[in-house]
One Martini backbone bead per residue (centre of mass of N, CA, C, O) as a GRO file, in nm:
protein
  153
    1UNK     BB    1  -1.982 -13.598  -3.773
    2UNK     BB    2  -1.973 -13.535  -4.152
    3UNK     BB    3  -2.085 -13.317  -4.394
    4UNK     BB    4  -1.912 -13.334  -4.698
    5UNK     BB    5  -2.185 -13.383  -4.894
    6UNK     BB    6  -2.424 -13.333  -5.140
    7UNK     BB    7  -2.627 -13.513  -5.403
    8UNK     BB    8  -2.852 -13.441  -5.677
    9UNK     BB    9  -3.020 -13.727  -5.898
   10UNK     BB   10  -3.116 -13.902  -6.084
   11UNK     BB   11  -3.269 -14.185  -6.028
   12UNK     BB   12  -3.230 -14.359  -6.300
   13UNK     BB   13  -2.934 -14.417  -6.200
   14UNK     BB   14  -3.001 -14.643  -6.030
   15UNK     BB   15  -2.896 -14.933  -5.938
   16UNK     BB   16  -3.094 -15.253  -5.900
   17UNK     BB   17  -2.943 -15.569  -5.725
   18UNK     BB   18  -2.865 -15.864  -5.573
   19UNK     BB   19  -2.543 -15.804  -5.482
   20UNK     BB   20  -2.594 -15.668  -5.208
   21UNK     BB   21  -2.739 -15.862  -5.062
   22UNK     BB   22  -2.525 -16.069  -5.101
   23UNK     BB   23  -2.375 -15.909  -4.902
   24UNK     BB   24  -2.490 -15.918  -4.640
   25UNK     BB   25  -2.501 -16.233  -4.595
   26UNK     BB   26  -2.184 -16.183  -4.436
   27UNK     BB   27  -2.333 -16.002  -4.243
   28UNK     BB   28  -2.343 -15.990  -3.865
   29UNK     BB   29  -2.670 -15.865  -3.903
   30UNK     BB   30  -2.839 -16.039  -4.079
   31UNK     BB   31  -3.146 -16.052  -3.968
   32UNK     BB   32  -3.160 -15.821  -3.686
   33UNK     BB   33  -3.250 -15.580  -3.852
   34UNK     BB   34  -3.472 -15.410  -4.002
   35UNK     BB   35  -3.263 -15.272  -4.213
   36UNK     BB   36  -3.266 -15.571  -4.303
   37UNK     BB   37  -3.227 -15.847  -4.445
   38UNK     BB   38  -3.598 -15.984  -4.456
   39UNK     BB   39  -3.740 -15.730  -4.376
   40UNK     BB   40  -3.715 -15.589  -4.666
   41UNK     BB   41  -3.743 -15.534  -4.956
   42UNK     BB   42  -3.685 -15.667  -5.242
   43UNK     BB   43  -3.541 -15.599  -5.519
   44UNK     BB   44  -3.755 -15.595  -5.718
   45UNK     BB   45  -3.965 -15.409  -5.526
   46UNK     BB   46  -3.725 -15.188  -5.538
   47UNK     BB   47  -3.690 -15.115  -5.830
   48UNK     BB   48  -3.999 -15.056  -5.850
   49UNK     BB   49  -3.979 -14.825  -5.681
   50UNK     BB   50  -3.788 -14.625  -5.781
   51UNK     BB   51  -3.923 -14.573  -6.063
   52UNK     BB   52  -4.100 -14.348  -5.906
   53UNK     BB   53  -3.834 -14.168  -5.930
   54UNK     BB   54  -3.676 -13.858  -5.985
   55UNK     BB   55  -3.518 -13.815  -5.723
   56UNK     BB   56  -3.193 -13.813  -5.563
   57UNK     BB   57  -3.004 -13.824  -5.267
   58UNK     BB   58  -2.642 -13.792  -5.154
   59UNK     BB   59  -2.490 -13.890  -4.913
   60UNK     BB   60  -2.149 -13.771  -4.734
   61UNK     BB   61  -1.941 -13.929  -4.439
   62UNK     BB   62  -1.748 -13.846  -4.170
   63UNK     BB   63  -1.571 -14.088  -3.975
   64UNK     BB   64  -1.500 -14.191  -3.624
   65UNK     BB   65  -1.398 -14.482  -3.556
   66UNK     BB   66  -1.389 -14.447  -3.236
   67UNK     BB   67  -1.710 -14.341  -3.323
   68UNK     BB   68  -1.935 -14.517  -3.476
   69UNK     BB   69  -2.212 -14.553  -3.392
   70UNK     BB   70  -2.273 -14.232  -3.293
   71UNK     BB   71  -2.195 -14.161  -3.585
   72UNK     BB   72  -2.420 -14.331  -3.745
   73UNK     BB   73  -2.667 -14.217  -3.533
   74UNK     BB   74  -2.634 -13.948  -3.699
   75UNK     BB   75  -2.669 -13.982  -3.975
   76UNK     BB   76  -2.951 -14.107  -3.966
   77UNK     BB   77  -3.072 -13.846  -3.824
   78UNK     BB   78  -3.021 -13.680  -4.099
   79UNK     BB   79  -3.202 -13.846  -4.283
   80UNK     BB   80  -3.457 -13.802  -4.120
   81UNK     BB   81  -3.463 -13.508  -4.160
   82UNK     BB   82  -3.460 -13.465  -4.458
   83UNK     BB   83  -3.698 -13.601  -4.529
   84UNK     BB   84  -3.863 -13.411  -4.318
   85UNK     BB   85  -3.821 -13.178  -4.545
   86UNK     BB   86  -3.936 -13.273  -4.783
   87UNK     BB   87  -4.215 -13.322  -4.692
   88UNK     BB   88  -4.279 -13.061  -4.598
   89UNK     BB   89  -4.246 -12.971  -4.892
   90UNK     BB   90  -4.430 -13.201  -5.071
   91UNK     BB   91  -4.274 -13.472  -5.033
   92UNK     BB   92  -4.443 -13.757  -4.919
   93UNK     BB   93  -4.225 -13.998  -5.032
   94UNK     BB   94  -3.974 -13.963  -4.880
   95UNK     BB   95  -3.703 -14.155  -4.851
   96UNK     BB   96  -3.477 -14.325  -4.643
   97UNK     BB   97  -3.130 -14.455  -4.668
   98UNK     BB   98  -2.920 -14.653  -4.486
   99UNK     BB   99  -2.575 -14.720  -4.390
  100UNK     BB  100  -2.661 -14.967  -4.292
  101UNK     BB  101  -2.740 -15.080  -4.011
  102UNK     BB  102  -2.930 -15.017  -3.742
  103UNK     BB  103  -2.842 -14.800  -3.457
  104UNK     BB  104  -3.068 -14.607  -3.261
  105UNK     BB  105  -3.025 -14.820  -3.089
  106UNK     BB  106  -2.823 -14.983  -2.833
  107UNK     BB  107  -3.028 -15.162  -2.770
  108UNK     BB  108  -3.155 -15.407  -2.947
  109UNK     BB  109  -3.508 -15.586  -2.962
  110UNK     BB  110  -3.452 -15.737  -3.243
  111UNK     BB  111  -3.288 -15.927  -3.153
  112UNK     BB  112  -3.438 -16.077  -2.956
  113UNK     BB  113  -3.765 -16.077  -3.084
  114UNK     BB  114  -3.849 -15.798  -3.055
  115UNK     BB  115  -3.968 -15.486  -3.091
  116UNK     BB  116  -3.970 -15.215  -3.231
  117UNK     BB  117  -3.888 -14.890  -3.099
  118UNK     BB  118  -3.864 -14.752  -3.420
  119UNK     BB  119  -4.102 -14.765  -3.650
  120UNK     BB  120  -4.076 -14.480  -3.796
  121UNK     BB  121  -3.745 -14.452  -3.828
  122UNK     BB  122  -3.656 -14.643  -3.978
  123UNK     BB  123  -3.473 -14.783  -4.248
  124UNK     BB  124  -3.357 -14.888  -4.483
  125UNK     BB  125  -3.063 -15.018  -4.650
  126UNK     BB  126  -2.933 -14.992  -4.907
  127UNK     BB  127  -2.803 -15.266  -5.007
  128UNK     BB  128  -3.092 -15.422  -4.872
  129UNK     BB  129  -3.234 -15.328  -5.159
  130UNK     BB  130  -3.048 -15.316  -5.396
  131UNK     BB  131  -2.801 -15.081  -5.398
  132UNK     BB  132  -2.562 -14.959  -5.617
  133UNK     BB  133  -2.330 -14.701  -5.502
  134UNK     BB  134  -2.087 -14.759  -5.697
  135UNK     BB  135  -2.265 -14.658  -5.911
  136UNK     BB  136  -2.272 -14.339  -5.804
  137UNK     BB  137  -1.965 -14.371  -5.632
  138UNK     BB  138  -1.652 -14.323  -5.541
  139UNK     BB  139  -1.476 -14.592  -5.395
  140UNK     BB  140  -1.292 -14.525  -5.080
  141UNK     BB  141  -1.119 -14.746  -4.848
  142UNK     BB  142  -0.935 -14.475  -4.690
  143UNK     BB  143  -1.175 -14.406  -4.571
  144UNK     BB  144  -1.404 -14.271  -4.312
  145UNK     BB  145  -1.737 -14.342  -4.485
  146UNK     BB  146  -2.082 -14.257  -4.556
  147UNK     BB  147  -2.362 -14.350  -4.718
  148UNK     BB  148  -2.668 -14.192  -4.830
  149UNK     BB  149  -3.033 -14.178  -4.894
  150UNK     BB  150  -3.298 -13.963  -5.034
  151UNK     BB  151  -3.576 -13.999  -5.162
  152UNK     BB  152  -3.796 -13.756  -5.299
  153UNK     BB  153  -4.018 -13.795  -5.614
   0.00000   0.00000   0.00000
């Protein structure tokens, strides 16, 4: 994994929609891990959310392919060290949001109906709030990239 670049934005930039969530339901992922809907805050929820900060980081990750996994797992943890960072600096709601679900640990017992083993590590993904990402940054779908993000103030 590899930080690309980070760029920070006005919040009031960010579009929160339902189009993100309903492509969720598409993913075989939905609905089995924490950062996922319907574990996660409807995007609703979130639009009146996000409208409470005034700045936000978006961070852009190159993933090795065929270590993707471990190369997400090490992303998510870079985004929960930056909210870490921005806490310990006085910004106490600094909040990361992960590029699609969780896979902190290897074997998730979320999805068997078992508890997170990470509840306080955990974080919605993007998407599952309903953040059109596309609307932040160029897609291109022949990279080999993830987008994080970490609400600031």
């Amino acid at each position: 994994m590899k930080v690309l670049w980070e760029r920070e934005i006005p919040a009031d930039e960010i579009v929160v929609s339902p189009r993100p969530v309903w492509k969720c339901r598409s993913c075989p992922m939905y609905g089995k891990r924490p950062s996922c809907p319907p574990h996660v805050p409807n995007w609703r929820e979130a639009r009146e959310w996000v409208r409470h900060f005034k700045r936000a980081l978006i961070v852009k990750f190159e993933i090795d392919m065929e270590r993707f996994e471990d190369e997400k797992r090490e992303a998510l943890l870079y985004l929960l060290a930056r909210e870490e960072e921005f806490f310990k600096r006085g910004k106490m709601y600094a909040m990361a949001l992960f590029p699609g679900s969780c896979n902190l640990c290897d074997d998730c017992p979320f999805e068997r109906g078992e508890p997170c083993r990470m509840p306080t590590k955990v974080r919605p993904s993007i998407d599952a709030v309903g953040i059109e990402i596309g609307k932040l940054v160029e897609i291109n779908f022949s990279e080999s990239v993830l987008y994080g993000m970490v609400l600031i103030e």
